Coordinates of C-alpha atoms in Angstrom, one line a residue:
X6 CA 4.3 28.8 20.3
X7 CA 1.1 30.5 19.1
X8 CA -2.3 29.0 18.6
X9 CA -5.2 30.2 16.4
X10 CA -8.2 28.6 14.9
X11 CA -7.7 26.9 11.4
X12 CA -10.1 29.2 9.8
X13 CA -8.0 32.2 10.6
X14 CA -5.0 30.6 9.2
X15 CA -6.4 29.6 5.8
X16 CA -7.6 31.3 2.8
X17 CA -9.8 28.3 1.7
X18 CA -11.7 25.6 3.5
X19 CA -13.9 23.9 1.0
X20 CA -15.0 20.4 0.3
X21 CA -15.2 19.2 -3.4
X22 CA -17.8 18.2 -5.9
X23 CA -18.8 14.9 -7.6
X24 CA -19.4 15.7 -11.4
X25 CA -22.6 14.7 -12.8
X26 CA -22.8 11.4 -14.2
X27 CA -20.5 9.7 -11.7
X28 CA -18.2 7.2 -13.0
X29 CA -19.6 7.5 -16.5
X30 CA -17.6 10.7 -17.1
X31 CA -14.3 9.5 -15.7
X32 CA -11.6 8.9 -18.5
X33 CA -8.0 8.0 -18.8
X34 CA -6.6 11.4 -19.4
X35 CA -7.3 15.2 -18.5
X36 CA -7.7 16.9 -15.4
X37 CA -7.3 14.7 -12.3
X38 CA -10.4 14.1 -10.0
X39 CA -8.9 13.3 -6.4
X40 CA -11.1 11.1 -4.2
X41 CA -10.7 9.9 -0.6
X42 CA -9.4 6.6 -1.8
X43 CA -6.2 8.3 -2.8
X44 CA -5.4 9.9 0.5
X45 CA -3.5 8.4 3.1
X46 CA -1.5 9.8 5.9
X47 CA 2.2 9.7 4.7
X48 CA 1.3 8.6 1.1
X49 CA -0.8 9.4 -2.0
X50 CA -2.1 6.4 -3.9
X51 CA -2.5 6.6 -7.6
X52 CA -4.5 3.5 -7.7
X53 CA -8.1 4.4 -8.6
X54 CA -7.0 8.1 -9.5
X55 CA -9.4 9.1 -12.5
X56 CA -9.5 12.1 -15.1
X57 CA -12.3 14.5 -16.1
X58 CA -12.6 16.4 -19.3
X59 CA -11.4 20.1 -19.5
X60 CA -15.2 20.9 -20.1
X61 CA -16.2 19.2 -16.6
X62 CA -13.0 20.7 -15.0
X63 CA -14.1 24.2 -15.9
X64 CA -17.5 23.7 -14.3
X65 CA -15.6 22.7 -11.2
X66 CA -13.2 25.7 -11.2
X67 CA -14.2 26.2 -7.6
X68 CA -12.7 23.1 -6.4
X69 CA -9.5 23.5 -8.4
X70 CA -6.5 22.5 -6.5
X71 CA -3.3 24.3 -6.3
X72 CA 0.3 23.6 -5.5
X73 CA 0.9 22.9 -1.9
X74 CA -2.8 22.7 -0.8
X75 CA -3.5 20.3 2.0
X76 CA -6.3 17.5 1.3
X77 CA -8.2 16.1 4.1
X78 CA -10.8 13.5 4.0
X79 CA -14.1 14.5 5.6
X80 CA -16.5 11.4 5.6
X81 CA -16.8 7.9 6.1
X82 CA -14.3 5.3 7.3
X83 CA -11.2 7.2 5.9
X84 CA -12.3 10.5 7.7
X85 CA -9.2 12.6 8.9
X86 CA -6.6 11.0 6.5
X87 CA -4.5 14.0 5.2
X88 CA -2.0 14.5 2.4
X89 CA -0.2 17.3 0.7
X90 CA -1.0 17.4 -2.9
X91 CA 1.7 16.1 -4.9
X92 CA 2.8 18.2 -7.8
X93 CA 2.6 15.5 -10.4
X94 CA -1.3 15.1 -10.1
X95 CA -1.9 18.8 -11.0
X96 CA -4.0 20.0 -12.7
X97 CA -6.6 18.4 -10.3
X98 CA -10.2 18.9 -8.7
X99 CA -11.5 17.0 -5.5
X100 CA -14.8 15.2 -4.9
X101 CA -17.3 16.0 -2.1
X102 CA -15.6 13.7 0.4
X103 CA -12.1 15.5 0.4
X104 CA -11.5 19.2 1.7
X105 CA -9.2 21.7 0.5
X106 CA -7.2 23.5 3.1
X107 CA -5.3 26.5 1.7
X108 CA -3.1 28.3 4.1
X109 CA -2.1 31.9 4.7
X110 CA 1.5 33.3 4.6
X111 CA 1.5 32.8 8.4
X112 CA 1.1 29.1 8.2
X113 CA 3.6 26.8 6.1
X114 CA 1.3 24.1 4.5
X115 CA 3.8 21.4 5.1
X116 CA 3.6 22.2 8.8
X117 CA 0.0 22.2 8.7
X118 CA 0.3 18.8 7.1
X119 CA 2.5 17.5 9.7
X120 CA 0.4 18.8 12.5
X121 CA -2.7 17.1 11.1
X122 CA -1.0 13.8 10.9
X123 CA 0.5 14.0 14.5
X124 CA -1.2 11.1 16.4
X125 CA -2.4 13.6 19.0
X126 CA -4.3 15.6 16.4
X127 CA -5.7 12.4 14.5
X128 CA -7.2 11.1 17.8
X129 CA -8.7 14.4 18.3
X130 CA -10.1 14.7 14.7
X131 CA -11.4 11.0 14.8
X132 CA -13.2 11.4 18.1
X133 CA -15.0 14.6 17.1
X134 CA -15.6 13.0 13.5
X135 CA -17.9 10.5 15.3
X136 CA -20.0 12.8 17.3
X137 CA -23.7 13.4 16.3
X138 CA -24.3 11.2 13.3
X139 CA -24.3 7.7 12.0
X140 CA -21.5 8.3 9.7
X141 CA -18.0 9.8 10.6
X142 CA -17.7 13.5 9.3
X143 CA -15.6 16.5 9.6
X144 CA -17.9 19.6 8.9
X145 CA -16.4 22.9 7.5
X146 CA -17.4 24.4 11.0
X147 CA -15.2 21.7 12.9
X148 CA -12.2 22.4 10.8
X149 CA -12.7 26.0 10.9
X150 CA -12.6 26.0 14.7
X151 CA -9.7 23.6 14.9
X152 CA -7.0 25.0 17.2
X153 CA -3.6 24.9 15.4
X154 CA -0.6 25.4 17.6
X155 CA 2.3 26.7 15.6
X156 CA 5.8 28.5 16.2
X157 CA 7.2 31.4 14.2
X158 CA 7.6 30.9 10.4
X159 CA 11.5 30.2 10.4
X160 CA 10.8 27.5 13.1
X161 CA 8.0 25.9 11.1
X162 CA 10.5 25.9 8.0
X163 CA 13.1 24.1 10.1
X164 CA 10.8 21.5 11.4
X165 CA 9.3 20.9 8.0
X166 CA 12.9 20.5 6.7
X167 CA 13.8 17.8 9.1
X168 CA 10.6 15.8 8.7
X169 CA 10.7 16.2 4.7
X170 CA 14.1 14.8 4.7
X171 CA 12.7 11.6 6.3
X172 CA 9.9 11.7 4.1
X173 CA 11.9 11.9 0.9
X174 CA 14.2 9.3 1.8
X175 CA 11.3 7.0 2.2
X176 CA 9.8 8.1 -1.1
X177 CA 13.2 7.4 -2.8
X178 CA 13.5 3.8 -1.3
X179 CA 9.7 3.3 -2.3
X180 CA 10.5 4.5 -5.9
X181 CA 13.6 2.3 -6.0
X182 CA 11.4 -0.7 -5.0
X183 CA 8.9 0.1 -7.8
X184 CA 11.7 0.0 -10.4
X185 CA 13.4 -3.1 -9.1
X186 CA 10.0 -4.9 -9.1
X187 CA 9.3 -3.5 -12.7
X188 CA 12.9 -4.8 -13.8
X189 CA 12.1 -8.4 -12.5
X190 CA 8.6 -8.3 -14.1
X191 CA 10.1 -7.1 -17.5
X192 CA 12.4 -10.1 -17.5
X193 CA 9.5 -12.5 -16.7
X194 CA 7.6 -10.9 -19.4
X195 CA 10.3 -11.3 -21.8
X196 CA 11.1 -14.9 -20.9
X197 CA 7.8 -16.6 -19.9
X198 CA 5.1 -14.4 -21.8
X199 CA 6.7 -13.1 -25.0
X200 CA 9.3 -16.1 -25.1
X201 CA 11.9 -14.0 -26.6
X202 CA 14.5 -16.2 -28.4
X203 CA 12.5 -19.4 -28.3
X204 CA 12.7 -21.1 -31.8
X205 CA 11.4 -24.4 -31.1
X206 CA 7.8 -25.4 -29.9
X207 CA 5.5 -27.9 -28.6
X208 CA 1.5 -28.1 -28.6
X209 CA -0.2 -27.8 -25.1
X210 CA -3.5 -27.2 -23.7
X211 CA -2.8 -23.6 -23.5
X212 CA -1.6 -23.4 -27.0
X213 CA 2.1 -23.2 -28.3
X214 CA 4.7 -23.4 -25.7
X215 CA 8.4 -23.6 -25.9
X216 CA 9.8 -27.1 -26.5
X217 CA 10.6 -29.1 -23.3
X218 CA 8.5 -26.8 -21.1
X219 CA 5.4 -28.3 -19.3
X220 CA 1.9 -27.5 -18.1
X221 CA 1.4 -27.9 -14.4
X222 CA -0.8 -26.6 -11.5
X223 CA -0.2 -24.3 -8.9
X224 CA -0.2 -27.2 -6.5
X225 CA 2.9 -28.5 -8.2
X226 CA 4.8 -25.1 -7.1
X227 CA 5.1 -26.6 -3.6
X228 CA 2.8 -27.2 -0.4
X229 CA -0.2 -25.2 -0.3
X230 CA -1.3 -24.0 3.1
X231 CA -4.4 -22.1 3.9
X232 CA -4.0 -20.1 7.1
X233 CA -5.5 -20.3 10.3
X234 CA -6.6 -17.7 13.0
X235 CA -5.6 -18.9 16.7
X236 CA -8.5 -18.3 19.1
X237 CA -8.6 -14.6 19.8
X238 CA -10.1 -15.1 23.3
X239 CA -7.1 -17.0 24.4
X240 CA -4.4 -14.3 24.9
X241 CA -1.6 -16.9 25.4
X242 CA -1.7 -17.5 21.6
X243 CA -0.7 -13.6 21.1
X244 CA 2.8 -12.1 21.8
X245 CA 5.9 -11.0 20.0
X246 CA 7.6 -14.0 18.6
X247 CA 6.0 -14.6 15.2
X248 CA 4.2 -12.4 12.5
X249 CA 0.5 -13.0 12.2
X250 CA -0.4 -11.9 8.4
X251 CA -3.7 -10.8 7.4
X252 CA -4.8 -9.0 4.0
X253 CA -4.3 -5.5 5.3
X254 CA -0.6 -6.4 5.8
X255 CA -0.1 -7.3 2.3
X256 CA -1.2 -4.1 0.5
X257 CA 1.6 -2.6 -1.5
X258 CA 4.0 -5.1 0.1
X259 CA 6.3 -7.2 -2.0
X260 CA 7.9 -8.4 1.3
X261 CA 6.1 -8.5 4.7
X262 CA 8.6 -7.5 7.3
X263 CA 5.9 -6.0 9.8
X264 CA 2.6 -7.0 10.9
X265 CA -0.4 -5.6 12.9
X266 CA -0.5 -8.6 15.1
X267 CA 2.2 -11.1 16.6
X268 CA 1.9 -14.6 18.0
X269 CA 3.4 -16.4 20.8
X270 CA 5.5 -19.6 20.9
X271 CA 2.3 -21.4 22.0
X272 CA 0.8 -20.6 18.6
X273 CA 3.7 -21.9 16.8
X274 CA 3.4 -25.1 19.1
X275 CA -0.2 -25.7 18.6
X276 CA -0.6 -24.5 15.0
X277 CA 2.6 -25.7 13.6
X278 CA 1.3 -27.3 10.5
X279 CA 0.0 -23.7 9.3
X280 CA 3.3 -22.0 9.8
X281 CA 5.1 -21.0 6.7
X282 CA 8.9 -21.0 6.0
X283 CA 10.6 -18.0 4.8
X284 CA 10.3 -17.0 1.2
X285 CA 6.8 -18.5 0.9
X286 CA 4.5 -16.8 -1.7
X287 CA 1.3 -15.5 0.0
X288 CA -1.9 -14.9 -2.2
X289 CA -5.1 -13.3 -0.8
X290 CA -8.0 -15.5 -2.0
X291 CA -11.1 -14.2 0.0
X292 CA -12.9 -10.8 -0.3
X293 CA -9.7 -8.8 -1.6
X294 CA -8.4 -11.4 -3.9
X295 CA -5.2 -11.2 -5.8
X296 CA -2.8 -9.6 -3.6
X297 CA 0.7 -11.3 -3.5
X298 CA 3.5 -10.9 -1.2
X299 CA 6.5 -12.9 0.3
X300 CA 7.2 -13.4 3.9
X301 CA 10.8 -12.8 5.2
X302 CA 10.5 -14.9 8.5
X303 CA 8.4 -17.9 9.7
X304 CA 4.9 -16.7 10.0
X305 CA 1.3 -17.7 10.1
X306 CA -1.5 -16.2 7.9
X307 CA -5.3 -16.1 8.7
X308 CA -7.6 -18.3 6.5
X309 CA -8.3 -15.8 3.7
X310 CA -4.7 -16.5 2.4
X311 CA -3.3 -19.4 0.6
X312 CA 0.3 -19.7 0.6
X313 CA 2.8 -21.5 -1.5
X314 CA 5.8 -23.1 0.3
X315 CA 8.0 -23.4 -2.6
X316 CA 9.8 -26.7 -3.5
X317 CA 13.5 -26.8 -3.7
X318 CA 13.4 -26.9 -7.7
X319 CA 10.9 -24.0 -8.2
X320 CA 12.4 -20.7 -7.0
X321 CA 10.3 -18.0 -5.1
X322 CA 11.2 -15.3 -7.5
X323 CA 9.3 -17.3 -10.4
X324 CA 6.4 -18.3 -8.4
X325 CA 6.0 -14.6 -7.1
X326 CA 6.2 -13.4 -10.7
X327 CA 3.7 -16.0 -11.8
X328 CA 1.1 -15.3 -9.4
X329 CA 1.4 -11.4 -9.7
X330 CA 0.5 -12.0 -13.5
X331 CA -2.4 -14.2 -12.5
X332 CA -4.2 -11.4 -10.6
X333 CA -7.0 -10.6 -13.0
X334 CA -7.9 -14.3 -13.4
X335 CA -7.7 -15.0 -9.8
X336 CA -10.4 -12.2 -9.3
X337 CA -12.6 -13.7 -12.0
X338 CA -12.1 -17.2 -10.7
X339 CA -13.2 -16.0 -7.2
X340 CA -16.2 -14.2 -8.5
X341 CA -18.3 -17.3 -9.2
X342 CA -21.7 -16.3 -7.9
X343 CA -21.0 -15.8 -4.2
X344 CA -21.5 -12.4 -2.5
X345 CA -18.0 -12.4 -1.3
X346 CA -15.2 -13.4 -3.5
X347 CA -13.7 -16.6 -2.6
X348 CA -11.1 -18.9 -4.2
X349 CA -11.0 -22.1 -2.3
X350 CA -7.9 -24.0 -1.9
X351 CA -9.2 -26.8 -4.3
X352 CA -9.5 -24.5 -7.0
X353 CA -6.4 -22.7 -6.2
X354 CA -4.3 -25.9 -6.4
X355 CA -5.7 -26.9 -9.6
X356 CA -4.9 -23.6 -11.7
X357 CA -2.7 -24.4 -14.8
X358 CA 0.6 -22.7 -15.1
X359 CA 3.4 -22.8 -17.5
X360 CA 6.7 -24.2 -16.1
X361 CA 10.0 -24.0 -17.9
X362 CA 12.8 -26.5 -17.4
X363 CA 15.1 -26.3 -14.5
X364 CA 17.9 -24.5 -16.2
X365 CA 15.8 -21.8 -17.3
X366 CA 14.3 -21.3 -13.8
X367 CA 17.7 -21.5 -12.3
X368 CA 18.9 -18.5 -14.6
X369 CA 15.9 -16.4 -13.9
X370 CA 16.3 -16.8 -10.3
X371 CA 20.0 -16.1 -10.5
X372 CA 19.4 -12.9 -12.3
X373 CA 16.4 -11.7 -10.4
X374 CA 17.2 -12.7 -6.7
X375 CA 19.4 -9.6 -6.1
X376 CA 16.6 -7.6 -7.0
X377 CA 14.2 -9.2 -4.6
X378 CA 17.0 -9.1 -1.9
X379 CA 17.5 -5.3 -2.6
X380 CA 13.6 -4.6 -2.3
X381 CA 13.8 -6.6 1.0
X382 CA 16.7 -4.2 2.3
X383 CA 14.9 -1.1 1.1
X384 CA 11.7 -2.2 2.8
X385 CA 13.5 -2.8 6.0
X386 CA 15.1 0.8 5.8
X387 CA 11.8 2.2 5.2
X388 CA 10.5 0.6 8.5
X389 CA 13.5 2.1 10.5
X390 CA 12.8 5.6 8.9
X391 CA 9.2 5.4 9.7
X392 CA 9.9 4.5 13.2
X393 CA 12.4 7.4 13.5
X394 CA 9.7 10.0 11.9
X395 CA 7.0 8.6 14.2
X396 CA 9.1 9.3 17.2
X397 CA 10.4 12.7 16.1
X398 CA 7.0 14.2 14.8
X399 CA 5.2 14.5 17.9
X400 CA 8.2 15.9 19.7
X401 CA 9.0 18.6 17.1
X402 CA 5.2 19.6 16.9
X403 CA 5.2 20.1 20.8
X404 CA 8.5 21.9 21.0
X405 CA 10.0 19.0 23.2
X406 CA 12.7 19.1 20.6
X407 CA 14.0 22.5 19.6
X408 CA 15.3 23.1 16.2

């Protein structure tokens, strides 16, 4: 195992540029501008990915990204998050919160990526990023002097091959889940938004609706439960028995199978009326509004989440798709003058929704249930693969496991 400064193993360590005009120059097509919000350890988020014109991209030629560049966030709360640039976002540039690391032939860029996301390296980077200022930052000097430990190039390739195999399996499952949900949403769109095949209509407060369908409220879907946080000072409430779901657990999750915190049997006994049955539909209603997820097991949420424990005659598949379609409206309703968006339980309950007759609901559930169950199975496999990767990564990086 050799070691050297990162600056001696790279041909470029350089932060990006924010184009003049800021958001006013962003557009829907052109050269991508990658920002810190797009970069996470283990994934690249396309949400919030913007484009700039060819003219502006030419002025930012010095921060052009090329294939296999490693990108690291260098300021703020997202400091030290790292990802290898995905091929599909090229051509691209980066803003000033992101640094480009371009390796020499001695260092495999994939190996550098895995070295930087190794929990040991992450802990070190986060500790030095907080030194000497009010805002977390990794300077060019810090990155230049970062010591990289690495084996010979063929061994680097073998390590990368093992870790990439797991990474690619996870990506395949994530893509499958995205496709499966799109299929369910496409069926929902056809049946309940476009009304394909409908020939008879009734008048309603929402306009023309299929004959025999009704306008009801979210409260009619089932019992609405606003969550509760057990006192954090009482450690007896926290354990390993039940999931405690908060908004960070909901991001990019159709099914919530894993949470940051868990609760004890005492929480279940003392806060039983707030606990949710499986297949409830969870909707974030304070601060980050409009996230929608399903829970796979008995669980408790905090008070920022309103949950729908679906009635027997209203399938969770229909309620989930309905609520995801309402996201933009939920955000609007929650932004009624307060500094923090807040959609209270009363308002949430009273939101009008279109409900078809029972036979249509039953048919929709029978068609889409398998899609949601496959998403749940894939999500469980992703958790197991992630655990395997997290165990393997530091051991491969340290040489404890030989390849």
